[in-house]
Short mmCIF file of C-alpha atoms in Angstrom, two decimals:
data_model
loop_
_atom_site.label_atom_id
_atom_site.label_comp_id
_atom_site.label_asym_id
_atom_site.label_seq_id
_atom_site.Cartn_x
_atom_site.Cartn_y
_atom_site.Cartn_z
CA MET A 1 0.00 0.00 0.00
CA ALA A 2 1.45 3.34 -1.04
CA PHE A 3 0.89 6.53 0.89
CA PRO A 4 0.89 9.93 -0.82
CA ALA A 5 3.63 12.39 -0.15
CA THR A 6 2.67 14.99 2.44
CA PRO A 7 4.42 18.10 3.70
CA ALA A 8 6.76 17.46 6.62
CA GLN A 9 4.95 18.17 9.89
CA ALA A 10 5.88 18.02 13.55
CA LEU A 11 5.61 14.46 14.82
CA SER A 12 5.07 13.52 18.45
CA LEU A 13 5.76 10.08 19.87
CA ASP A 14 2.04 9.26 20.09
CA GLU A 15 1.52 10.32 16.47
CA ALA A 16 4.43 8.14 15.39
CA ARG A 17 2.91 5.15 17.19
CA GLN A 18 -0.43 5.79 15.50
CA GLN A 19 1.20 5.99 12.08
CA LEU A 20 3.04 2.74 12.74
CA ALA A 21 -0.18 0.97 13.69
CA GLU A 22 -1.96 2.28 10.59
CA ARG A 23 0.79 1.84 7.99
CA SER A 24 2.85 -1.18 8.97
CA HIS A 25 2.55 -3.96 6.39
CA ALA A 26 3.87 -6.47 8.92
CA LEU A 27 1.09 -5.62 11.38
CA ALA A 28 -1.51 -5.66 8.62
CA ALA A 29 -0.36 -9.15 7.64
CA GLN A 30 -0.55 -10.34 11.26
CA ARG A 31 -4.06 -8.90 11.62
CA ALA A 32 -5.10 -10.78 8.50
CA ASP A 33 -3.71 -13.96 10.05
CA ARG A 34 -5.74 -13.33 13.20
CA GLU A 35 -8.89 -12.77 11.12
CA ALA A 36 -8.23 -15.99 9.19
CA TRP A 37 -8.03 -18.02 12.39
CA HIS A 38 -11.10 -16.25 13.78
CA GLN A 39 -13.08 -17.31 10.72
CA GLN A 40 -11.63 -20.80 11.01
CA ARG A 41 -12.97 -21.01 14.54
CA GLN A 42 -16.34 -19.72 13.37
CA ALA A 43 -16.37 -22.49 10.77
CA THR A 44 -16.33 -25.15 13.51
CA ARG A 45 -19.42 -23.86 15.34
CA ARG A 46 -21.84 -26.17 13.48
CA LEU A 47 -19.93 -29.42 13.74
CA ARG A 48 -22.61 -30.77 16.11
CA GLU A 49 -25.46 -29.98 13.74
CA PRO A 50 -26.85 -32.55 11.31
CA ARG A 51 -25.46 -32.69 7.81
CA ILE A 52 -28.06 -32.60 5.04
CA ASP A 53 -27.16 -33.50 1.46
CA LEU A 54 -29.20 -33.27 -1.72
CA THR A 55 -28.27 -35.79 -4.39
CA VAL A 56 -29.54 -35.54 -7.98
CA ALA A 57 -28.51 -38.05 -10.65
CA GLY A 58 -29.73 -39.18 -14.02
CA VAL A 59 -30.29 -42.96 -13.93
CA ALA A 60 -31.32 -45.84 -16.15
CA TYR A 61 -31.96 -49.31 -14.78
CA GLY A 62 -33.58 -52.60 -15.64
CA LYS A 63 -35.17 -55.23 -13.40
CA GLN A 64 -36.51 -58.69 -14.18
CA LEU A 65 -39.18 -59.88 -11.79
CA GLU A 66 -40.67 -63.36 -11.43
CA PHE A 67 -43.88 -64.09 -9.56
CA ASP A 68 -44.71 -67.71 -8.71
CA LEU A 69 -48.48 -68.07 -8.93
CA ALA A 70 -48.85 -71.42 -7.21
CA LEU A 71 -52.62 -71.37 -7.28
CA LEU A 72 -52.62 -71.02 -11.03
CA ASN A 73 -49.67 -73.37 -11.45
CA ARG A 74 -47.79 -70.84 -13.48
CA THR A 75 -44.98 -68.29 -13.26
CA LEU A 76 -45.41 -64.62 -14.22
CA GLU A 77 -42.37 -62.78 -15.50
CA ALA A 78 -41.98 -59.01 -15.97
CA ASP A 79 -39.12 -56.99 -17.37
CA ILE A 80 -38.98 -53.41 -16.17
CA GLU A 81 -36.75 -50.78 -17.71
CA ARG A 82 -36.80 -47.15 -16.61
CA THR A 83 -34.89 -43.93 -17.01
CA GLY A 84 -35.24 -40.69 -15.13
CA VAL A 85 -33.77 -38.26 -12.67
CA ARG A 86 -33.27 -39.65 -9.21
CA SER A 87 -33.17 -37.13 -6.37
CA SER A 88 -32.96 -37.70 -2.67
CA VAL A 89 -32.20 -35.95 0.60
CA GLN A 90 -29.83 -37.58 3.09
CA LEU A 91 -29.27 -36.62 6.74
CA GLN A 92 -26.48 -37.63 9.07
CA TRP A 93 -26.39 -36.30 12.62
CA PRO A 94 -23.39 -36.99 14.89
CA LEU A 95 -24.66 -37.76 18.38
CA TYR A 96 -21.43 -38.96 19.99
CA THR A 97 -17.91 -38.76 18.58
CA GLY A 98 -15.78 -39.58 21.59
CA GLY A 99 -15.14 -35.89 22.30
CA ARG A 100 -13.63 -35.18 18.87
CA ILE A 101 -16.00 -32.33 18.01
CA ASP A 102 -15.59 -30.53 21.32
CA ALA A 103 -11.80 -30.92 21.09
CA ALA A 104 -11.74 -29.59 17.52
CA GLN A 105 -13.76 -26.53 18.52
CA ARG A 106 -11.54 -25.84 21.52
CA GLN A 107 -8.46 -26.33 19.39
CA ALA A 108 -9.73 -23.80 16.85
CA GLY A 109 -10.37 -21.30 19.64
CA ALA A 110 -6.86 -21.85 21.00
CA ARG A 111 -5.36 -21.31 17.55
CA GLU A 112 -7.17 -17.98 17.31
CA ALA A 113 -5.83 -17.06 20.75
CA GLN A 114 -2.33 -17.96 19.57
CA SER A 115 -2.70 -15.65 16.58
CA GLU A 116 -3.89 -12.88 18.88
CA GLY A 117 -0.83 -13.36 21.05
CA GLU A 118 1.43 -13.35 17.98
CA LEU A 119 -0.16 -10.06 16.90
CA ARG A 120 0.56 -8.58 20.33
CA GLN A 121 4.15 -9.79 20.06
CA ALA A 122 4.55 -8.23 16.62
CA GLU A 123 3.03 -4.96 17.83
CA ALA A 124 5.38 -4.87 20.83
CA GLN A 125 8.48 -5.69 18.76
CA LEU A 126 7.75 -3.13 16.03
CA THR A 127 6.71 -0.46 18.53
CA ARG A 128 9.91 -1.11 20.50
CA GLN A 129 11.94 -0.73 17.31
CA MET A 130 10.13 2.44 16.29
CA LEU A 131 10.53 4.03 19.73
CA ASP A 132 14.21 3.19 19.72
CA ARG A 133 14.67 4.90 16.35
CA TYR A 134 12.66 7.91 17.52
CA PHE A 135 14.80 8.34 20.62
CA ALA A 136 17.96 7.62 18.63
CA ILE A 137 17.11 10.58 16.41
CA GLN A 138 16.62 12.81 19.45
CA ALA A 139 19.94 11.67 20.90
CA ALA A 140 21.69 12.20 17.56
CA THR A 141 20.13 15.66 17.36
CA GLN A 142 21.56 16.49 20.77
CA VAL A 143 24.96 15.18 19.73
CA MET A 144 24.86 17.25 16.56
CA ALA A 145 24.00 20.35 18.62
CA VAL A 146 26.99 19.62 20.86
CA ARG A 147 29.23 19.19 17.80
CA GLU A 148 27.96 22.44 16.30
CA ALA A 149 28.61 24.31 19.53
CA ALA A 150 32.11 22.81 19.77
CA LEU A 151 32.90 23.79 16.18
CA GLU A 152 31.63 27.32 16.73
CA THR A 153 33.74 27.67 19.88
CA LEU A 154 36.87 26.30 18.20
CA GLU A 155 36.32 28.55 15.17
CA ALA A 156 36.37 31.50 17.56
CA HIS A 157 39.50 30.14 19.19
CA VAL A 158 41.24 29.78 15.81
CA HIS A 159 40.32 33.37 14.99
CA ARG A 160 41.72 34.52 18.35
CA ALA A 161 44.89 32.43 17.93
CA ARG A 162 45.53 33.94 14.49
CA ARG A 163 45.09 37.43 15.89
CA PHE A 164 47.42 36.66 18.78
CA GLU A 165 49.98 35.21 16.33
CA GLU A 166 49.88 38.37 14.28
CA GLN A 167 50.45 40.36 17.46
CA GLY A 168 53.33 38.08 18.44
CA LEU A 169 51.62 36.88 21.59
CA VAL A 170 51.63 33.20 20.55
CA ASN A 171 53.73 31.21 18.15
CA ARG A 172 52.70 29.44 14.95
CA LEU A 173 52.39 26.11 16.76
CA ALA A 174 49.58 27.46 18.96
CA ARG A 175 47.62 28.56 15.89
CA LEU A 176 48.16 25.15 14.20
CA GLN A 177 46.99 23.34 17.30
CA ALA A 178 43.79 25.39 17.25
CA GLU A 179 43.20 24.65 13.56
CA VAL A 180 43.78 20.92 14.03
CA ALA A 181 41.25 20.84 16.85
CA ARG A 182 38.80 22.90 14.74
CA ASP A 183 39.15 20.46 11.82
CA GLU A 184 38.58 17.50 14.12
CA ALA A 185 35.41 19.13 15.42
CA ARG A 186 34.25 19.72 11.84
CA ARG A 187 34.78 16.05 10.95
CA ASP A 188 32.86 15.00 14.05
CA LEU A 189 30.00 17.29 13.05
CA VAL A 190 29.85 15.90 9.51
CA GLN A 191 29.78 12.36 10.89
CA SER A 192 26.98 13.31 13.29
CA GLN A 193 24.98 14.81 10.44
CA ARG A 194 25.30 11.63 8.40
CA ILE A 195 24.28 9.44 11.34
CA LEU A 196 21.25 11.65 11.95
CA ALA A 197 20.26 11.51 8.28
CA ASP A 198 20.48 7.70 8.31
CA LEU A 199 18.37 7.46 11.46
CA ARG A 200 15.72 9.76 10.04
CA ALA A 201 15.59 7.75 6.82
CA ALA A 202 15.15 4.52 8.81
CA LEU A 203 12.27 5.97 10.84
CA ALA A 204 10.63 7.47 7.74
CA ASN A 205 10.77 4.09 6.05
CA MET A 206 9.25 2.39 9.06
CA LEU A 207 6.39 4.92 9.17
CA ALA A 208 5.89 4.71 5.38
CA THR A 209 6.40 8.43 4.84
CA ASP A 210 8.78 10.40 2.65
CA ALA A 211 8.34 13.59 4.64
CA LEU A 212 9.50 13.04 8.22
CA GLY A 213 9.18 16.32 10.04
CA CYS A 214 10.54 17.61 13.32
CA LEU A 215 10.18 15.19 16.24
CA THR A 216 8.59 16.98 19.16
CA THR A 217 8.95 14.43 21.98
CA PRO A 218 12.39 14.73 23.57
CA LEU A 219 14.53 12.08 25.17
CA PRO A 220 13.05 11.27 28.58
CA GLU A 221 14.85 12.65 31.60
CA PRO A 222 16.45 9.65 33.33
CA ARG A 223 14.93 8.83 36.71
CA ARG A 224 14.69 5.80 38.93
CA PRO A 225 11.77 3.43 38.15
CA ASP A 226 8.64 3.91 40.21
CA TRP A 227 8.24 0.15 40.71
CA PRO A 228 10.64 -2.29 42.37
CA VAL A 229 12.15 -4.99 40.18
CA GLU A 230 9.87 -7.64 41.70
CA SER A 231 6.80 -5.82 40.37
CA PHE A 232 8.21 -5.78 36.85
CA VAL A 233 9.02 -9.50 37.06
CA THR A 234 5.50 -10.29 38.27
CA GLN A 235 4.01 -8.17 35.51
CA ALA A 236 6.17 -9.87 32.89
CA LEU A 237 5.13 -13.34 34.04
CA GLY A 238 1.48 -12.33 33.82
CA ALA A 239 1.25 -10.14 30.76
CA HIS A 240 3.98 -10.95 28.26
CA PRO A 241 2.39 -12.02 24.94
CA GLN A 242 4.90 -14.86 24.52
CA LEU A 243 3.29 -16.62 27.48
CA ALA A 244 -0.16 -16.15 25.94
CA VAL A 245 1.12 -17.77 22.75
CA LEU A 246 2.56 -20.71 24.69
CA GLU A 247 -0.63 -21.09 26.71
CA ALA A 248 -2.63 -21.27 23.48
CA ARG A 249 -0.20 -23.81 22.03
CA GLY A 250 -0.53 -25.87 25.20
CA GLU A 251 -4.32 -25.86 24.86
CA GLN A 252 -4.01 -27.00 21.24
CA ALA A 253 -1.72 -29.84 22.28
CA THR A 254 -4.15 -30.90 25.01
CA GLN A 255 -7.06 -30.99 22.59
CA GLN A 256 -4.96 -32.89 20.06
CA VAL A 257 -4.48 -35.59 22.68
CA ARG A 258 -8.28 -35.80 23.06
CA ILE A 259 -8.70 -35.99 19.29
CA GLU A 260 -6.21 -38.83 18.99
CA GLN A 261 -7.76 -40.68 21.94
CA SER A 262 -11.20 -40.39 20.37
CA GLU A 263 -10.01 -42.64 17.54
CA TRP A 264 -10.31 -45.56 19.98
CA LEU A 265 -13.97 -44.80 20.76
CA PRO A 266 -17.17 -45.60 18.83
CA GLU A 267 -19.28 -43.00 17.07
CA LEU A 268 -23.05 -42.80 17.43
CA PHE A 269 -25.07 -41.09 14.74
CA ALA A 270 -28.61 -40.72 13.43
CA PHE A 271 -29.28 -40.97 9.74
CA GLY A 272 -32.10 -40.70 7.28
CA SER A 273 -32.86 -40.58 3.57
CA TYR A 274 -35.92 -39.54 1.58
CA GLU A 275 -36.50 -40.07 -2.15
CA LEU A 276 -37.95 -36.99 -3.82
CA ASN A 277 -38.72 -38.64 -7.18
CA ARG A 278 -40.17 -42.04 -6.46
CA GLU A 279 -40.72 -42.88 -10.14
CA ALA A 280 -36.95 -43.08 -10.63
CA THR A 281 -36.41 -45.13 -7.49
CA PRO A 282 -35.71 -48.84 -8.06
CA LEU A 283 -38.58 -51.02 -6.89
CA THR A 284 -36.41 -52.82 -4.36
CA GLU A 285 -35.32 -49.67 -2.57
CA PRO A 286 -37.37 -47.85 0.07
CA ASP A 287 -38.80 -44.41 -0.45
CA TRP A 288 -37.43 -43.33 2.92
CA VAL A 289 -35.28 -44.69 5.68
CA ALA A 290 -34.30 -43.48 9.17
CA GLY A 291 -32.34 -44.96 12.02
CA LEU A 292 -29.47 -44.90 14.49
CA GLY A 293 -26.01 -46.18 13.72
CA VAL A 294 -22.79 -47.00 15.52
CA LYS A 295 -19.39 -46.99 13.89
CA TRP A 296 -16.32 -48.34 15.59
CA ALA A 297 -12.99 -48.39 13.77
CA LEU A 298 -11.40 -51.71 14.67
CA THR A 299 -8.27 -51.07 12.64
CA THR A 300 -6.88 -48.04 10.87
CA GLY A 301 -3.93 -47.30 8.67
CA LEU A 302 -2.39 -45.30 11.53
CA ASP A 303 -0.87 -46.54 14.77
CA ARG A 304 -3.28 -44.89 17.17
CA ALA A 305 -1.14 -45.49 20.24
CA SER A 306 1.81 -43.74 18.62
CA ALA A 307 -0.45 -40.88 17.55
CA VAL A 308 -1.56 -40.37 21.15
CA ASP A 309 2.05 -40.54 22.37
CA SER A 310 3.06 -37.95 19.77
CA ALA A 311 0.32 -35.54 20.89
CA GLN A 312 1.30 -36.00 24.54
CA ALA A 313 4.95 -35.32 23.68
CA ARG A 314 3.89 -32.03 22.07
CA ARG A 315 2.10 -31.12 25.28
CA VAL A 316 5.25 -31.83 27.30
CA GLN A 317 7.27 -29.74 24.84
CA VAL A 318 5.03 -26.72 25.34
CA ARG A 319 5.15 -27.16 29.11
CA GLU A 320 8.95 -27.12 29.06
CA LEU A 321 9.03 -24.11 26.71
CA THR A 322 6.73 -22.28 29.12
CA ALA A 323 9.01 -23.02 32.05
CA GLN A 324 12.00 -21.79 30.05
CA ALA A 325 10.10 -18.64 29.05
CA HIS A 326 9.42 -17.87 32.72
CA GLN A 327 13.14 -18.12 33.46
CA ASP A 328 14.08 -15.99 30.45
CA LEU A 329 11.52 -13.29 31.23
CA THR A 330 12.63 -13.12 34.86
CA LEU A 331 16.27 -12.74 33.81
CA ALA A 332 15.40 -10.19 31.10
CA SER A 333 13.36 -8.09 33.54
CA GLU A 334 16.10 -8.07 36.17
CA SER A 335 18.79 -7.30 33.59
CA ALA A 336 16.81 -4.44 32.05
CA TYR A 337 16.06 -3.04 35.51
CA ARG A 338 19.75 -3.02 36.39
CA GLY A 339 20.46 -1.33 33.06
CA VAL A 340 17.95 1.40 33.87
CA LEU A 341 19.60 2.08 37.23
CA GLN A 342 23.09 2.03 35.72
CA HIS A 343 22.31 4.48 32.91
CA GLN A 344 20.37 6.76 35.25
CA GLU A 345 23.36 6.96 37.57
CA GLN A 346 25.71 7.54 34.64
CA TYR A 347 23.51 10.34 33.41
CA VAL A 348 23.67 12.09 36.78
CA LEU A 349 27.45 11.68 37.05
CA LEU A 350 28.00 12.85 33.47
CA GLY A 351 25.91 15.91 34.25
CA ARG A 352 28.39 16.79 36.96
CA ASP A 353 31.30 16.09 34.63
CA LEU A 354 29.77 18.39 32.02
CA VAL A 355 29.48 21.24 34.51
CA LEU A 356 33.14 20.79 35.48
CA ALA A 357 34.22 20.54 31.84
CA GLU A 358 32.41 23.77 30.98
CA GLU A 359 33.98 25.55 33.91
CA ASN A 360 37.41 24.25 32.94
CA ALA A 361 36.91 25.47 29.37
CA ARG A 362 35.89 28.92 30.63
CA LEU A 363 38.98 29.14 32.82
CA GLN A 364 41.28 27.94 30.02
CA ASP A 365 39.85 30.59 27.70
CA ALA A 366 40.52 33.28 30.28
CA SER A 367 44.03 31.95 30.94
CA PHE A 368 44.85 31.85 27.23
CA ARG A 369 43.79 35.45 26.82
CA ALA A 370 46.05 36.29 29.74
CA GLY A 371 48.90 34.31 28.24
CA LEU A 372 48.89 31.73 31.03
CA SER A 373 47.58 28.73 29.06
CA THR A 374 48.54 27.20 25.76
CA SER A 375 46.33 26.79 22.73
CA LEU A 376 46.45 23.03 23.29
CA ASP A 377 45.04 23.49 26.79
CA VAL A 378 42.13 25.47 25.36
CA THR A 379 41.32 23.04 22.57
CA GLU A 380 41.54 20.05 24.91
CA ALA A 381 39.19 21.79 27.33
CA HIS A 382 36.57 22.51 24.66
CA LEU A 383 36.88 19.03 23.15
CA GLY A 384 36.37 17.74 26.70
CA VAL A 385 33.11 19.70 26.89
CA ALA A 386 32.00 18.13 23.62
CA ARG A 387 32.91 14.64 24.84
CA SER A 388 30.98 15.12 28.07
CA GLY A 389 27.96 16.42 26.16
CA VAL A 390 28.03 13.48 23.74
CA GLN A 391 28.45 10.98 26.56
CA ARG A 392 25.54 12.49 28.47
CA ALA A 393 23.28 12.31 25.40
CA GLN A 394 24.38 8.69 24.92
CA ALA A 395 23.59 7.91 28.56
CA ALA A 396 20.11 9.39 28.15
CA TYR A 397 19.56 7.29 25.04
CA ASP A 398 20.87 4.15 26.76
CA TYR A 399 18.52 4.84 29.67
CA ALA A 400 15.58 5.14 27.27
CA GLY A 401 16.60 1.89 25.59
CA ALA A 402 16.84 0.05 28.91
CA MET A 403 13.41 1.37 29.92
CA LEU A 404 11.97 0.24 26.59
CA ASP A 405 13.44 -3.22 27.18
CA LEU A 406 11.98 -3.31 30.68
CA LEU A 407 8.51 -2.17 29.59
CA THR A 408 8.49 -4.51 26.59
CA THR A 409 9.39 -7.49 28.75
CA ALA A 410 6.71 -6.55 31.27
CA GLY A 411 4.09 -6.07 28.54
CA LEU A 412 3.72 -2.41 29.55
CA LEU A 413 4.85 -0.68 26.38
CA GLY A 414 1.35 0.65 25.86
CA GLU A 415 1.61 2.49 29.20
CA ILE A 416 4.97 4.09 28.43
CA ASP A 417 3.69 7.54 29.43
CA ASP A 418 3.21 6.30 32.99
CA PHE A 419 6.88 5.33 33.32
CA LEU A 420 8.73 7.93 31.23
CA ASP A 421 8.40 11.69 31.49
CA LEU A 422 7.27 12.54 27.96
CA THR A 423 5.21 15.62 28.77
CA SER A 424 7.75 18.20 27.59
CA SER A 425 8.01 19.16 23.94
CA VAL A 426 10.79 20.10 21.56
CA SER A 427 10.34 23.40 19.76
CA CYS A 428 10.32 22.87 16.00
CA GLU A 429 10.57 26.54 15.12
CA GLY A 430 13.27 26.85 12.50
CA ALA A 431 14.13 23.15 12.73
CA ALA A 432 15.43 21.53 9.61
CA PRO A 433 13.36 18.60 8.37
#
């Protein structure tokens, strides 16, 4: 499905999530799969109802009849030949099938539940990926702003160094050191611009748009989680869609065992037939028939015991996969929680480092103007500010990623606003698309 080109507009996180839900081909395909299994379940609703067939056939038959007339001491013969259209209605009504019908209906319902869980998994995975790209763009934007500020500062330092060289206050080496640092900052800025362009292209492709505008939701401010780790583990073990999928698979395996076991049991059914065109009915056949029947398969082409064992093994497999999933989700929740705490602490410490780096750069600038510091001291100080700024933006992005991992594992990605501070907004005035 193609979407028309639209002018680039400001895009919040909620709007990006809505676009993803509406435009993702992967999600559309998974929804179609869910609908297919829903209709498949609907198709099993009438398995208990009687089956009625109408049969119409053109026939021709002949019959030779002999009547022994003992009283007249003679035999009467008659040859009958007829053609016509034979039509009849047949009914077969399953009364007992050994639990096969109920198991098939439950199995169809479980398969629909599995598809629903798979849709939830796909939604969580794609939303997690989209949110990561959104926040990566915001982090890259911050890094680019840091690089731009560093380049602007070093450009001013180069200009000052050249002026001081002309005045004989510094030597040529000081000016060269400033220019080398300026060129390094320029290369870093170009690299940041390319990274940002790649990230924006990836998000635009995911949202099926060729006009990705300014992103208005900033990186969340790192803070400690409101819940203890035990609450996230409990939530994960109760709400993760993977467990819903495994539960549905377990139900299917259980019902398959019932289906295979039913092959050992008899079937009870009612049946009937009524001839609509009696003139085409052979004389020896009844015009109607009704009754009850029992069918019991004494032998089959399949080893029924092995079939039951196979179904039971599938049930054991799902049980073991579920136990492993509980262990994996517990570990993933605890690991993501530790990651959140680690990156939150790093963010705070890097904030302090940034303040110190900025103060150091200010003092080095003042010392250089007074002839007490070298050009190398100044450039190192300003590059240190840039490094601290980049590291702090990276820590904020890493924090957001760890929180996304934690919320995804706990099945809480839909409530992201309750766990991340996303109320502030980025001004898009004058922002480049």
